[in-house]
Amino acid sequence: MVKKFLLPIIVVMSWVIAEDAYERHCVPCHAPLPTSLQRMFMNYLLVYGGEHNFKAALKHYLRYPSKDISVMPDLFIDNFGIKEKSTLSDKELDEAIDIYWNKFKVFNKLK
Ligand code: HEC
């Protein structure tokens, strides 16, 4: 009886642990949105430039999202709203943003 439940639990747990902070904290909420996280990365990069600004601005935005400072077009915001404030810890946010940066920064080099 116990064994029957243990295996699926172990499988699910290892799957959850294997996912990184970005996949856990960013991807699921973004999945239904029509603009990809990659596209948003490019928008963000265009506005905020280098790595330091990008990361600092995004961290602030995720905590204090607002229409005034969003890089997304008004039409997008009107349809999908402003994101909810992040309740992640400093460490979790830094980790997720670092992964986000490293994942898409390669496109930056093509400029
Ligand atoms: C609760 C859902 C949710 C979570 C979690 C979330 N996002 Fe978003 N995010 C949104 C929505 C909705 C928008 C578009 C509206 C807006 O910009 O506020 C958005 C916008 C953005 C933007 C554009 C910002 C701007 O200026 O408008 C970036 C970049 C972004 N998200 C990256 C991330 C990263 C990286 C994470 C993980 C640390 C993350 N998001 C977590 C829902 C979410």
mmCIF file of N, CA, C and O in Angstrom, residues 41-55 57 71 101 105 108 111:
data_model
loop_
_atom_site.group_PDB
_atom_site.id
_atom_site.type_symbol
_atom_site.label_atom_id
_atom_site.label_comp_id
_atom_site.label_asym_id
_atom_site.label_seq_id
_atom_site.Cartn_x
_atom_site.Cartn_y
_atom_site.Cartn_z
ATOM 1 N N PHE A 41 12.051 39.659 -22.832
ATOM 2 C CA PHE A 41 13.471 39.864 -22.541
ATOM 3 C C PHE A 41 14.034 40.910 -23.502
ATOM 4 O O PHE A 41 14.730 41.838 -23.102
ATOM 5 N N MET A 42 13.723 40.752 -24.790
ATOM 6 C CA MET A 42 14.229 41.675 -25.803
ATOM 7 C C MET A 42 13.709 43.094 -25.555
ATOM 8 O O MET A 42 14.466 44.051 -25.642
ATOM 9 N N ASN A 43 12.417 43.212 -25.238
ATOM 10 C CA ASN A 43 11.856 44.530 -24.927
ATOM 11 C C ASN A 43 12.602 45.150 -23.760
ATOM 12 O O ASN A 43 12.943 46.331 -23.773
ATOM 13 N N TYR A 44 12.812 44.331 -22.765
ATOM 14 C CA TYR A 44 13.445 44.814 -21.548
ATOM 15 C C TYR A 44 14.869 45.271 -21.814
ATOM 16 O O TYR A 44 15.316 46.299 -21.334
ATOM 17 N N LEU A 45 15.558 44.479 -22.607
ATOM 18 C CA LEU A 45 16.949 44.775 -22.932
ATOM 19 C C LEU A 45 17.050 46.091 -23.715
ATOM 20 O O LEU A 45 17.947 46.890 -23.490
ATOM 21 N N LEU A 46 16.108 46.288 -24.626
ATOM 22 C CA LEU A 46 16.112 47.516 -25.427
ATOM 23 C C LEU A 46 15.961 48.741 -24.539
ATOM 24 O O LEU A 46 16.581 49.770 -24.765
ATOM 25 N N VAL A 47 15.121 48.613 -23.513
ATOM 26 C CA VAL A 47 14.867 49.759 -22.649
ATOM 27 C C VAL A 47 15.972 49.936 -21.610
ATOM 28 O O VAL A 47 16.405 51.049 -21.344
ATOM 29 N N TYR A 48 16.435 48.826 -21.052
ATOM 30 C CA TYR A 48 17.348 48.938 -19.910
ATOM 31 C C TYR A 48 18.814 48.659 -20.222
ATOM 32 O O TYR A 48 19.664 48.791 -19.343
ATOM 33 N N GLY A 49 19.109 48.260 -21.441
ATOM 34 C CA GLY A 49 20.504 48.114 -21.823
ATOM 35 C C GLY A 49 21.227 46.994 -21.109
ATOM 36 O O GLY A 49 20.769 45.869 -21.146
ATOM 37 N N GLY A 50 22.312 47.338 -20.455
ATOM 38 C CA GLY A 50 23.239 46.330 -19.920
ATOM 39 C C GLY A 50 22.731 45.454 -18.798
ATOM 40 O O GLY A 50 21.640 45.658 -18.262
ATOM 41 N N GLU A 51 23.555 44.495 -18.465
ATOM 42 C CA GLU A 51 23.202 43.470 -17.482
ATOM 43 C C GLU A 51 22.810 44.059 -16.122
ATOM 44 O O GLU A 51 21.803 43.667 -15.540
ATOM 45 N N HIS A 52 23.590 45.005 -15.647
ATOM 46 C CA HIS A 52 23.335 45.528 -14.309
ATOM 47 C C HIS A 52 21.980 46.221 -14.227
ATOM 48 O O HIS A 52 21.170 45.935 -13.350
ATOM 49 N N ASN A 53 21.734 47.133 -15.164
ATOM 50 C CA ASN A 53 20.455 47.843 -15.209
ATOM 51 C C ASN A 53 19.290 46.909 -15.399
ATOM 52 O O ASN A 53 18.247 47.040 -14.772
ATOM 53 N N PHE A 54 19.473 45.999 -16.316
ATOM 54 C CA PHE A 54 18.425 45.040 -16.652
ATOM 55 C C PHE A 54 17.978 44.284 -15.406
ATOM 56 O O PHE A 54 16.789 44.228 -15.073
ATOM 57 N N LYS A 55 18.955 43.726 -14.702
ATOM 58 C CA LYS A 55 18.628 42.893 -13.542
ATOM 59 C C LYS A 55 18.009 43.711 -12.418
ATOM 60 O O LYS A 55 17.038 43.291 -11.792
ATOM 61 N N ALA A 57 16.433 46.610 -12.639
ATOM 62 C CA ALA A 57 15.116 47.123 -13.011
ATOM 63 C C ALA A 57 14.071 46.011 -12.972
ATOM 64 O O ALA A 57 12.957 46.198 -12.479
ATOM 65 N N VAL A 71 7.339 47.888 -19.678
ATOM 66 C CA VAL A 71 7.814 48.031 -21.058
ATOM 67 C C VAL A 71 6.798 47.443 -22.042
ATOM 68 O O VAL A 71 6.985 47.516 -23.245
ATOM 69 N N TRP A 101 18.454 35.845 -17.453
ATOM 70 C CA TRP A 101 19.480 36.600 -18.188
ATOM 71 C C TRP A 101 20.380 35.658 -18.993
ATOM 72 O O TRP A 101 20.614 35.851 -20.182
ATOM 73 N N LYS A 105 20.556 35.998 -22.963
ATOM 74 C CA LYS A 105 21.529 37.062 -23.242
ATOM 75 C C LYS A 105 22.292 36.812 -24.543
ATOM 76 O O LYS A 105 22.808 37.733 -25.144
ATOM 77 N N ASN A 108 21.725 39.029 -27.325
ATOM 78 C CA ASN A 108 22.319 40.344 -27.178
ATOM 79 C C ASN A 108 23.568 40.485 -28.040
ATOM 80 O O ASN A 108 23.875 41.540 -28.563
ATOM 81 N N LYS A 111 23.500 41.778 -31.785
ATOM 82 C CA LYS A 111 23.214 43.160 -32.148
ATOM 83 C C LYS A 111 24.308 43.787 -33.009
ATOM 84 O O LYS A 111 25.468 43.579 -32.757
#
